Amino acid sequence: MPSNLAKVREYSNHELYNLDVDRHASPLLLKATLTSKAVELGVRFDTARNDHTFDLARIFGHPTTEGAGAPFDILPESITIHLDNGDRVLVAELQKTGKQIRYKLDQNLGLVDYVHPQTREIYYKLAKKERRAIQRTLVLCFDGTANQFSHLNTNVVKFVDLLKKDDPNRQLVRRLDGNITQATDDYGAGLLSVGTNVYPGISGRVTRPIRTRADEGLAWYLHKHVMDGYKYLVETYKAGDRICILGFSRGAFTARALAGMLHCVGLLPEHNIEHIPFAYQIYEAQTHKNAPKSTATGDCEELETLIEDCHLTLGSLHSGKLINGNPSHVNSESYKRTFCTPVKVDFVGVWDTVASVGAIKTKTLPFVDYNPSIRVFRQALSLDERRANFVPSLWEHDKTITEDDPKRDLYRQDVREVWFRGEHCDIGGGAPFPLTRVKGAPFTALSNIPLRWMVQQCLECDTGIIFDHNTAETFRKCNVLEARPQPQIKDRLDEAYYRKIYQGSTALDKIDIQHEPYESMGQHSFWNLLEFWPSRRQVQTEAGTSKTYAPNLYKTRTVYRRNKSDNIFIHASVIDFFATEAGKEYVPRTTWHGYEKGELPRIDGYMKTQADWHEAAVRAMNMSWKSDPAWMDWASEVLWSPAERS
């Protein structure tokens, strides 16, 4: 939905607000009252922040107090507002001299738009017009391979719809879907060959479905998706910009791969844009057996590493190997230091990342499961998905940075993974609408719950992402987003305010979660064949992520908590659903490992504690608790002691 920000800027001040002087206030204030035209355009003040007032002391100084004067001593009753050639001018009389001074209000004051610290929407305030650099947010959103704009839109499309897109000085938004609209482009056939990802130069509407299926099966275009996002950042990034990347399914993998490439090689300057293919090859080669071991972020600050990197740049040999332009022999830290700018990724938010791309020939990339250059990471995961090629890519929580270390350019990370009811499409959207609808709520769906959760994470984590007020209001009217109270604006956490938000969100969750998960497998689906296909894929084990060639055979997902501090949660909507009549039959497919006997996953939800685990919820969970140490000691005594005595 378009916003009116550009239109607001076209109108003159007197068309948008009236001005009066509050002579009884201390200090003296100018007060603005919005015109009907301004209200129609969506201009709004937050009166709790005094957006509608302007302190005249900022112009004339503070009133005189016993020997301490101000630049001007004004008689309050002398202050008036006059028109001068259509512009408003404030006229005041000095106490000592009786001389009049004039201040051109419309030339110096105006409606200054700003991003509200709590709602992350645009508000206005009466303030001095100042030319200053505004920090921008660059938002890239990646959709899945076969997801295009349609009547079955994913949460990526809905999220993009919610974003503010008419203020490029503050926020730039780009959505990249997983479809290949043309096979030959900047990185097309004959120009680039990256590992096994070589694709033929074919194009046209007839071959597009074939190419899309080839991308699903062989990951032919993975490099293109990653480099498209990287190229966009090369062309748009300016120092101080914040980078936020979101994605769903294979688009989530692409989002995390782009963040991985930024960590590995940094960001090229625009005048070196032709280096992008080689930079990608360096990044991809970090998994290659000949690739030199990349140093951790910030380690190049150490003198020894700097000397080694400089020797490499000057032409000396690295580990006795000739480089000869082979990306698998290039040290990524050396390349980053020489050609690129190190950047951080402020936010990565993903819905159900698949662990590898390509249904038949799978492909993985480095720094996807863990990335030290991400400040905030959020992932919504499916409790009920079981297809072989939809094994989730989980964060390696044991590597999360928990303390700042500026000397090594390492900073504390905010990581959270939350599990929701539903299959893959119920988490990221795109499933057919439920056959049964709730009266008065035609847009209910399981995928609304992870969408609301992701939006709230963006608001809580200071991501810099700005939402469009008009679109957000439409989503609220359709019960896709929760209604929000007018904020009693404070730049700190306000418990009562957030309690109201979560109460509204919980009420919608209880409606949306009633729907049955969408069964993606199907009786005659292609996905059934892949359950018996011995392809290379990732699996979760107690020791960590591993690889296997064994067929999946309809195995369900597993969660391994390796440390009690791992930020792995189950969403509060699932716990609440267990307590309902419909929820009595629900048994999540996912198996949970790494918990002591009787211990349960943490609940993600405002004011939720482990005490909220009621009996029905405990019975429904598929917990693979650790063996009781006392029982193990007894078994060891019975089984081994006799043999030892003999």
XYZ file of C-alpha atoms in Angstrom:
646
model
C 0.000 0.000 0.000
C 1.505 3.363 -0.984
C 2.376 5.870 1.712
C 1.823 9.652 1.613
C 5.262 10.702 2.836
C 6.271 12.181 -0.519
C 2.956 14.041 -0.799
C 3.336 15.496 2.681
C 6.660 16.993 1.663
C 5.041 18.684 -1.338
C 2.669 20.790 0.780
C 3.617 24.086 2.380
C 3.662 24.404 6.153
C 0.539 26.551 6.438
C -1.414 23.892 4.504
C -0.418 21.249 7.058
C -0.633 22.952 10.445
C -1.698 26.084 12.279
C 0.514 27.777 14.874
C -0.319 29.417 18.194
C 1.769 30.726 21.104
C 1.144 29.249 24.551
C 2.058 32.264 26.698
C 1.111 30.503 29.932
C 3.574 27.662 29.488
C 7.002 27.773 31.045
C 9.060 27.844 28.951
C 7.043 29.587 26.235
C 5.846 27.165 23.579
C 4.713 27.230 19.998
C 1.857 24.780 19.455
C 0.965 23.225 16.119
C -2.506 21.978 15.227
C -2.802 19.726 12.194
C -5.128 20.745 9.389
C -7.700 18.357 7.954
C -5.468 17.980 4.888
C -2.557 16.831 7.057
C -4.739 14.324 8.901
C -6.014 13.035 5.564
C -2.412 12.504 4.439
C -1.657 10.469 7.559
C 0.382 13.056 9.456
C 0.290 12.387 13.194
C 1.921 13.696 16.345
C 2.731 11.748 19.453
C 1.566 14.210 22.081
C 3.230 12.160 24.841
C 6.550 13.100 23.237
C 5.374 16.733 22.750
C 5.738 16.403 18.994
C 3.211 19.227 18.523
C 5.175 21.821 20.517
C 8.365 23.807 20.013
C 10.273 25.456 22.860
C 10.763 29.149 22.040
C 13.802 29.191 24.312
C 15.595 27.424 21.464
C 15.155 30.668 19.519
C 15.282 33.427 22.125
C 17.074 31.765 25.025
C 15.724 31.201 28.538
C 14.058 33.936 30.616
C 16.275 36.146 32.749
C 16.824 34.913 36.315
C 18.688 37.053 38.863
C 21.795 38.087 37.081
C 21.833 35.224 34.599
C 20.404 36.541 31.382
C 19.544 34.967 28.069
C 20.439 36.223 24.593
C 17.046 37.918 24.472
C 14.633 38.980 27.225
C 11.175 38.678 25.678
C 7.906 40.076 26.906
C 5.563 37.045 26.614
C 2.517 39.214 25.964
C 4.317 40.896 23.054
C 4.767 37.701 21.036
C 2.551 37.542 17.960
C 2.498 35.693 14.646
C 2.123 37.716 11.420
C 1.969 36.868 7.742
C 4.699 38.222 5.473
C 4.188 37.383 1.793
C 2.345 34.223 2.797
C 4.982 33.065 5.294
C 4.436 33.132 9.041
C 6.753 35.344 11.067
C 7.023 35.444 14.855
C 7.364 39.002 16.182
C 8.439 39.752 19.773
C 9.491 42.815 21.780
C 12.632 43.007 23.905
C 12.036 44.039 27.512
C 14.965 46.440 27.929
C 15.038 48.248 24.606
C 11.519 47.768 23.320
C 13.045 46.775 19.994
C 11.183 44.224 17.902
C 12.789 41.057 16.607
C 11.409 38.851 13.845
C 11.808 35.110 13.296
C 10.669 33.485 10.035
C 8.776 30.414 11.232
C 8.006 28.715 7.919
C 11.567 29.110 6.700
C 13.135 27.698 9.849
C 10.538 25.311 11.288
C 8.549 22.505 9.753
C 7.120 19.025 10.160
C 10.119 16.754 10.549
C 9.374 13.071 10.056
C 11.098 10.525 12.271
C 10.911 6.825 13.052
C 9.017 6.169 16.246
C 11.263 4.249 18.693
C 8.546 1.757 19.656
C 6.217 1.313 16.681
C 8.986 1.702 14.039
C 6.533 3.739 11.964
C 6.750 7.328 10.719
C 5.593 10.130 13.023
C 6.056 13.895 12.709
C 7.212 16.628 15.063
C 7.407 20.410 14.931
C 11.137 21.103 14.803
C 13.908 23.063 13.164
C 14.693 22.081 9.616
C 18.100 20.471 9.728
C 20.145 18.963 6.976
C 21.706 15.894 8.485
C 22.675 12.433 7.389
C 20.031 9.842 8.216
C 21.056 6.268 8.931
C 19.576 3.966 6.310
C 18.387 0.390 6.589
C 18.910 -1.946 3.629
C 16.410 -4.814 3.699
C 16.824 -7.832 1.415
C 14.141 -10.531 1.363
C 14.613 -13.901 -0.354
C 11.697 -16.171 -1.197
C 11.728 -19.889 -1.936
C 12.486 -21.462 -5.312
C 8.927 -21.714 -6.633
C 7.392 -18.789 -4.757
C 6.081 -15.889 -6.825
C 3.558 -13.157 -6.124
C 0.133 -14.811 -6.282
C -3.002 -15.470 -4.250
C -0.909 -17.831 -2.080
C 1.768 -15.452 -0.887
C 4.490 -16.395 1.552
C 5.406 -14.525 4.694
C 8.269 -12.973 2.735
C 5.805 -11.234 0.408
C 3.627 -10.163 3.340
C 6.663 -8.872 5.214
C 7.788 -6.852 2.185
C 4.261 -5.452 1.908
C 4.517 -4.265 5.513
C 7.796 -2.417 4.959
C 8.074 1.291 4.275
C 9.283 1.665 0.704
C 8.734 5.332 -0.195
C 11.567 6.879 1.827
C 14.870 5.821 0.211
C 16.792 8.179 2.479
C 15.844 5.951 5.408
C 15.127 2.493 4.019
C 15.674 0.559 0.797
C 13.846 -2.719 0.234
C 14.506 -5.463 -2.271
C 12.740 -8.796 -2.635
C 14.404 -11.555 -4.635
C 12.348 -14.647 -5.378
C 13.792 -18.014 -6.263
C 12.586 -18.054 -9.857
C 14.907 -17.676 -12.813
C 13.363 -15.153 -15.178
C 16.291 -15.281 -17.539
C 19.131 -17.722 -17.787
C 21.682 -15.284 -19.146
C 22.387 -12.125 -17.180
C 25.345 -10.469 -15.475
C 26.414 -13.891 -14.247
C 25.018 -15.925 -17.132
C 26.200 -18.786 -19.289
C 29.637 -18.412 -20.746
C 30.571 -15.805 -18.148
C 30.708 -17.728 -14.925
C 31.376 -21.257 -13.812
C 31.210 -21.723 -10.049
C 32.017 -25.205 -8.822
C 29.310 -27.551 -10.095
C 26.815 -24.727 -10.617
C 27.129 -24.377 -14.398
C 23.885 -23.843 -16.237
C 23.053 -23.648 -19.928
C 22.199 -20.382 -21.644
C 18.552 -21.056 -22.321
C 15.731 -18.651 -21.849
C 12.105 -18.046 -22.616
C 8.752 -18.736 -21.103
C 8.693 -22.313 -22.390
C 11.907 -23.321 -20.639
C 11.363 -21.329 -17.454
C 9.443 -24.108 -15.624
C 12.172 -26.566 -16.613
C 14.880 -24.253 -15.318
C 12.995 -23.668 -12.084
C 12.682 -27.419 -11.501
C 16.367 -27.826 -12.355
C 17.177 -25.217 -9.754
C 15.100 -27.119 -7.189
C 16.752 -30.414 -8.037
C 20.357 -29.445 -8.770
C 20.818 -25.997 -7.189
C 21.994 -24.694 -10.560
C 21.245 -21.082 -9.712
C 22.240 -20.887 -6.059
C 25.281 -18.775 -6.900
C 23.099 -16.400 -8.914
C 20.676 -15.845 -6.036
C 23.503 -15.095 -3.593
C 25.372 -12.826 -5.996
C 22.206 -10.925 -6.934
C 21.819 -9.939 -3.292
C 25.528 -9.191 -2.944
C 25.508 -7.032 -6.094
C 22.564 -5.044 -4.746
C 24.529 -4.277 -1.571
C 27.634 -3.330 -3.569
C 25.547 -0.828 -5.543
C 23.616 0.664 -2.615
C 25.626 0.330 0.614
C 27.048 3.467 2.224
C 29.096 3.676 5.393
C 26.777 3.543 8.396
C 23.963 1.682 6.631
C 22.335 -1.198 8.503
C 21.910 -4.505 6.669
C 18.902 -6.742 7.374
C 18.301 -9.998 5.497
C 15.210 -12.216 5.636
C 14.133 -15.365 3.845
C 11.986 -18.468 3.740
C 12.862 -22.064 2.833
C 15.625 -22.106 0.208
C 15.396 -18.334 0.241
C 16.306 -18.528 3.923
C 19.371 -20.572 2.980
C 20.242 -17.933 0.368
C 19.788 -15.175 2.968
C 22.171 -16.889 5.363
C 24.614 -17.645 2.534
C 24.669 -13.956 1.586
C 25.424 -13.084 5.202
C 28.113 -15.788 5.110
C 29.698 -14.279 2.010
C 29.709 -10.839 3.645
C 31.474 -12.323 6.666
C 33.952 -14.286 4.574
C 35.099 -11.705 2.014
C 33.486 -8.435 3.142
C 31.752 -6.039 0.741
C 33.392 -4.918 -2.478
C 33.286 -1.209 -3.424
C 31.067 -0.370 -6.379
C 34.003 0.394 -8.658
C 35.152 -3.224 -8.204
C 31.763 -4.730 -8.992
C 33.280 -6.949 -11.682
C 35.096 -8.860 -8.907
C 31.845 -10.305 -7.546
C 32.107 -13.700 -9.319
C 35.651 -14.229 -8.057
C 34.687 -13.100 -4.545
C 31.872 -15.647 -4.555
C 34.259 -18.376 -5.682
C 36.565 -17.528 -2.772
C 33.613 -17.764 -0.391
C 32.365 -21.037 -1.863
C 35.879 -22.507 -1.835
C 36.135 -22.228 1.943
C 34.646 -25.733 2.029
C 37.160 -26.945 -0.586
C 39.871 -29.311 0.603
C 42.621 -27.050 -0.817
C 41.289 -23.839 0.721
C 43.583 -22.267 3.318
C 42.090 -22.054 6.773
C 40.283 -18.740 7.105
C 41.029 -16.713 10.196
C 38.262 -15.800 12.580
C 36.714 -12.360 12.355
C 39.110 -9.786 13.710
C 42.124 -12.111 14.005
C 43.891 -10.104 11.274
C 44.402 -7.442 13.950
C 47.100 -9.707 15.358
C 50.587 -8.714 14.168
C 51.527 -12.179 12.908
C 48.425 -12.433 10.746
C 48.926 -8.930 9.371
C 52.490 -9.788 8.362
C 51.368 -12.989 6.657
C 48.544 -11.212 4.824
C 50.846 -8.420 3.662
C 53.391 -10.934 2.372
C 50.629 -12.605 0.383
C 49.464 -9.284 -1.049
C 53.026 -8.337 -1.985
C 53.491 -11.568 -3.900
C 55.089 -14.064 -1.531
C 53.977 -17.674 -1.406
C 51.318 -18.910 1.004
C 51.997 -22.317 2.546
C 54.299 -23.164 -0.348
C 51.449 -23.062 -2.902
C 51.203 -20.881 -5.984
C 47.944 -18.922 -6.005
C 47.669 -18.453 -9.793
C 44.188 -16.961 -9.489
C 42.715 -20.156 -8.079
C 40.022 -19.079 -5.585
C 40.414 -22.284 -3.600
C 43.976 -21.181 -2.722
C 43.058 -17.633 -1.661
C 42.955 -16.669 1.994
C 39.609 -14.929 2.399
C 40.842 -12.625 5.176
C 43.671 -11.409 2.945
C 41.241 -10.768 0.110
C 38.840 -8.941 2.438
C 41.589 -6.718 3.818
C 42.927 -5.869 0.358
C 39.796 -5.328 -1.709
C 36.731 -5.117 0.539
C 35.127 -3.378 3.482
C 34.286 -5.495 6.547
C 30.578 -5.151 7.364
C 28.236 -6.479 10.021
C 24.740 -7.804 9.368
C 22.356 -6.228 11.857
C 19.541 -8.749 11.518
C 18.895 -12.099 9.862
C 15.322 -13.343 10.212
C 14.352 -16.604 8.538
C 11.415 -18.938 8.355
C 12.396 -22.630 8.335
C 15.764 -22.703 6.577
C 16.428 -25.922 4.684
C 19.840 -27.387 5.466
C 20.884 -27.630 1.830
C 19.512 -26.694 -1.557
C 18.835 -29.063 -4.423
C 16.388 -31.935 -4.081
C 18.591 -34.435 -5.950
C 22.099 -32.992 -5.769
C 22.380 -31.051 -2.524
C 24.711 -28.148 -1.921
C 25.864 -26.376 1.215
C 27.926 -23.244 1.786
C 30.190 -22.018 4.611
C 29.113 -19.748 7.488
C 25.448 -20.723 7.139
C 25.021 -22.704 10.375
C 26.992 -20.095 12.294
C 28.144 -16.586 11.411
C 30.038 -14.286 13.822
C 29.162 -11.208 11.730
C 25.417 -11.409 12.479
C 24.262 -9.216 15.379
C 20.706 -10.573 15.763
C 19.536 -13.944 14.415
C 15.933 -15.194 14.539
C 14.506 -18.387 13.071
C 10.971 -19.793 13.100
C 10.943 -23.591 12.698
C 8.395 -26.278 11.893
C 7.476 -28.901 14.484
C 5.719 -31.159 11.970
C 7.748 -31.156 8.720
C 9.299 -34.540 7.816
C 10.322 -34.457 4.135
C 13.865 -35.590 3.340
C 14.900 -32.404 1.573
C 13.492 -30.112 4.223
C 15.871 -30.973 7.044
C 16.273 -27.657 8.891
C 19.504 -25.717 9.109
C 19.852 -24.964 12.809
C 22.160 -22.433 14.415
C 25.244 -23.825 16.155
C 24.456 -22.330 19.549
C 27.697 -23.426 21.183
C 29.559 -20.937 18.945
C 27.367 -17.938 19.755
C 29.424 -14.959 20.964
C 28.248 -14.084 24.468
C 30.616 -11.216 25.344
C 32.015 -8.210 23.487
C 35.638 -8.431 22.388
C 36.338 -5.196 20.456
C 40.023 -6.006 19.958
C 39.048 -8.990 17.824
C 36.011 -7.233 16.315
C 33.711 -9.735 18.021
C 30.478 -8.592 19.646
C 27.750 -10.254 21.676
C 25.145 -11.958 19.519
C 21.407 -12.140 20.127
C 20.221 -15.530 18.851
C 16.866 -17.259 19.191
C 15.219 -20.221 17.428
C 11.537 -20.887 18.079
C 9.479 -23.921 17.043
C 5.879 -23.511 15.849
C 2.999 -25.828 15.015
C 2.717 -26.729 11.348
C 4.676 -27.995 8.384
C 7.114 -26.055 6.218
C 4.494 -23.952 4.386
C 2.657 -23.267 7.643
C 5.755 -21.516 8.965
C 6.772 -19.465 5.942
C 3.398 -19.235 4.241
C 2.289 -20.196 0.753
C 0.022 -23.100 1.716
C -3.538 -23.162 0.328
C -6.057 -21.360 2.508
C -7.762 -23.593 5.085
C -11.074 -25.044 3.942
C -12.666 -24.042 7.227
C -12.694 -20.369 8.137
C -13.291 -18.672 11.436
C -16.308 -16.384 11.341
C -15.244 -12.765 10.999
C -11.604 -13.727 10.326
C -11.302 -14.823 6.672
C -7.510 -14.570 6.556
C -6.686 -16.920 9.410
C -3.801 -19.325 8.813
C -1.110 -21.076 10.817
C 1.538 -19.026 9.011
C 0.179 -15.817 10.557
C 1.658 -16.823 13.915
C 5.327 -16.917 12.761
C 4.724 -13.736 10.732
C 3.499 -11.826 13.783
C 6.383 -13.223 15.800
C 8.973 -12.082 13.231
C 7.519 -8.573 13.039
C 7.640 -8.323 16.829
C 11.277 -9.491 16.851
C 12.152 -6.711 14.413
C 10.525 -4.189 16.740
C 12.132 -5.487 19.928
C 15.679 -5.982 18.645
C 16.443 -2.479 17.345
C 16.923 -3.739 13.793
C 16.353 -0.360 12.141
C 13.554 -1.823 10.006
C 10.709 0.652 9.384
C 7.121 -0.463 8.791
C 4.436 1.299 6.781
C 1.636 2.504 9.053
C -1.161 2.239 6.469
C -0.313 -1.337 5.490
C 0.105 -2.365 9.115
C -3.353 -0.973 9.892
C -4.820 -3.001 7.012
C -3.174 -6.158 8.353
C -4.637 -5.380 11.779
C -8.127 -4.929 10.384
C -7.774 -8.359 8.738
C -6.581 -9.885 12.049
C -3.223 -10.815 10.568
C -1.414 -8.454 12.954
C -2.502 -7.667 16.489
C -4.009 -4.307 17.381
C -1.567 -2.061 19.207
C -2.372 0.506 21.881
C -1.245 4.075 21.408
C 2.245 4.000 22.900
C 2.937 5.968 26.010
C 6.191 6.753 24.343
C 9.239 5.980 26.371
C 12.558 5.024 24.932
C 12.818 2.223 27.448
C 10.903 -1.015 27.822
C 7.397 -0.355 29.099
C 5.990 -3.524 30.662
C 2.319 -2.524 30.521
C 2.603 -1.569 26.853
C 4.190 -4.861 25.825
C 1.751 -6.844 27.936
C -1.121 -5.361 25.910
C 0.646 -6.193 22.655
C 1.186 -9.827 23.621
C -2.374 -10.144 24.868
C -3.603 -9.064 21.433
C -1.149 -11.360 19.677
C -2.092 -14.333 21.872
C -5.782 -13.843 21.100
C -5.053 -14.069 17.358
C -2.704 -17.035 17.888
C -5.520 -18.987 19.521
C -7.636 -18.490 16.388
C -4.940 -19.230 13.797
C -3.577 -22.333 15.504
C -6.899 -24.159 15.214
C -6.182 -24.982 11.558
C -4.664 -28.318 10.597
C -1.101 -28.282 9.214
C -0.872 -28.483 5.430
C 0.236 -31.977 4.384
C 2.892 -31.195 1.786
C 3.903 -34.810 1.250
C 0.663 -35.900 -0.407
C -0.198 -39.437 -1.371
C 1.137 -39.243 -4.929
C 3.660 -36.445 -4.503
C 7.163 -36.328 -5.972
C 8.417 -35.817 -2.414
C 7.500 -39.419 -1.553
C 10.082 -40.709 -4.044
C 12.804 -38.608 -2.450
C 12.225 -40.348 0.885
C 13.894 -43.407 -0.688
C 16.587 -41.482 -2.611
C 20.090 -41.965 -1.096
C 21.180 -38.339 -1.504
C 23.734 -36.494 0.599
C 21.969 -34.431 3.253
C 22.532 -32.968 6.678
C 21.319 -34.660 9.837
C 21.280 -33.509 13.443
C 23.224 -35.705 15.860
C 24.260 -35.409 19.480
C 27.767 -34.408 18.381
C 26.500 -31.755 15.966
C 25.494 -31.452 12.330
C 26.629 -34.406 10.246
C 26.210 -35.746 6.705
C 24.526 -38.927 5.567
C 23.631 -40.677 2.324
C 20.995 -42.898 3.901
C 17.407 -42.432 2.659
C 15.225 -40.400 4.991
C 12.323 -42.901 5.060
C 9.894 -40.361 6.566
C 12.012 -39.647 9.634
C 10.813 -36.693 11.671
C 12.913 -33.742 12.736
C 15.131 -33.784 15.803
C 16.286 -31.024 18.133
C 19.539 -31.480 20.047
C 20.094 -29.086 22.908
C 23.783 -29.394 23.691
C 23.983 -26.728 26.396
C 21.381 -25.455 28.814
C 22.119 -21.933 27.626
C 21.117 -22.727 24.009
C 18.377 -20.292 22.991
C 15.948 -22.922 21.691
C 12.264 -22.352 22.431
C 8.801 -23.658 21.679
C 6.233 -20.975 20.943
C 3.611 -20.194 23.575
C 0.802 -20.749 21.049
C 1.674 -24.465 20.963
C 1.480 -24.759 24.751
C -1.878 -22.969 24.806
C -3.172 -25.191 21.995
C -2.426 -28.372 23.956
C -4.919 -27.220 26.595
C -7.814 -26.887 24.116
C -10.254 -29.585 23.044
C -8.830 -29.599 19.510
C -5.285 -29.729 20.836
C -5.782 -32.945 22.785
C -5.156 -34.951 19.605
C -2.114 -32.965 18.516
C 1.293 -34.630 18.897
C 4.222 -32.652 17.417
C 6.420 -34.852 15.231
C 9.730 -33.357 16.346
C 11.832 -35.283 18.880
C 13.702 -33.311 21.536
C 17.121 -34.454 22.794
C 19.542 -33.167 25.403
C 17.084 -32.565 28.245
C 17.302 -34.082 31.704
C 14.496 -36.307 32.959
C 11.398 -34.161 33.428
C 13.018 -31.104 31.837
C 11.131 -29.375 29.010
C 11.963 -26.755 26.354
C 11.744 -23.108 27.272
C 8.591 -21.284 26.189
C 8.809 -18.229 23.944
C 6.131 -15.788 25.018
C 5.687 -12.725 27.156
C 5.633 -13.547 30.892
C 5.725 -17.296 30.102
C 7.653 -19.560 32.475
C 8.263 -23.283 32.791
C 5.324 -23.390 35.201
C 3.080 -22.944 32.142
C 3.861 -26.514 31.043
C 0.573 -28.188 31.967
C -0.014 -31.933 32.051
C -1.571 -32.189 28.579
C 1.377 -30.369 27.024
C 3.925 -32.604 28.732
C 2.148 -35.764 27.531
C 2.074 -34.536 23.927
C 5.774 -33.728 23.668
C 8.114 -36.303 22.159
C 10.941 -35.951 24.674
C 13.986 -38.205 24.473
C 15.216 -37.504 27.979
C 18.729 -38.330 29.064
C 19.075 -41.512 31.048
C 18.832 -41.115 34.813
C 22.428 -41.083 36.174
C 21.330 -43.153 39.206
C 19.852 -45.809 36.916
C 23.050 -45.830 34.846
C 25.158 -46.353 37.978
C 22.915 -49.237 39.026
C 23.114 -50.817 35.551
C 26.888 -50.481 35.542
C 27.091 -52.164 38.958
C 24.881 -55.085 37.880
C 26.382 -55.643 34.433
C 30.087 -55.047 34.961
C 30.962 -55.706 38.594
C 30.569 -59.533 38.421
C 32.881 -59.716 35.416
C 35.447 -57.582 37.128
C 35.325 -59.773 40.251
C 35.833 -62.903 38.188
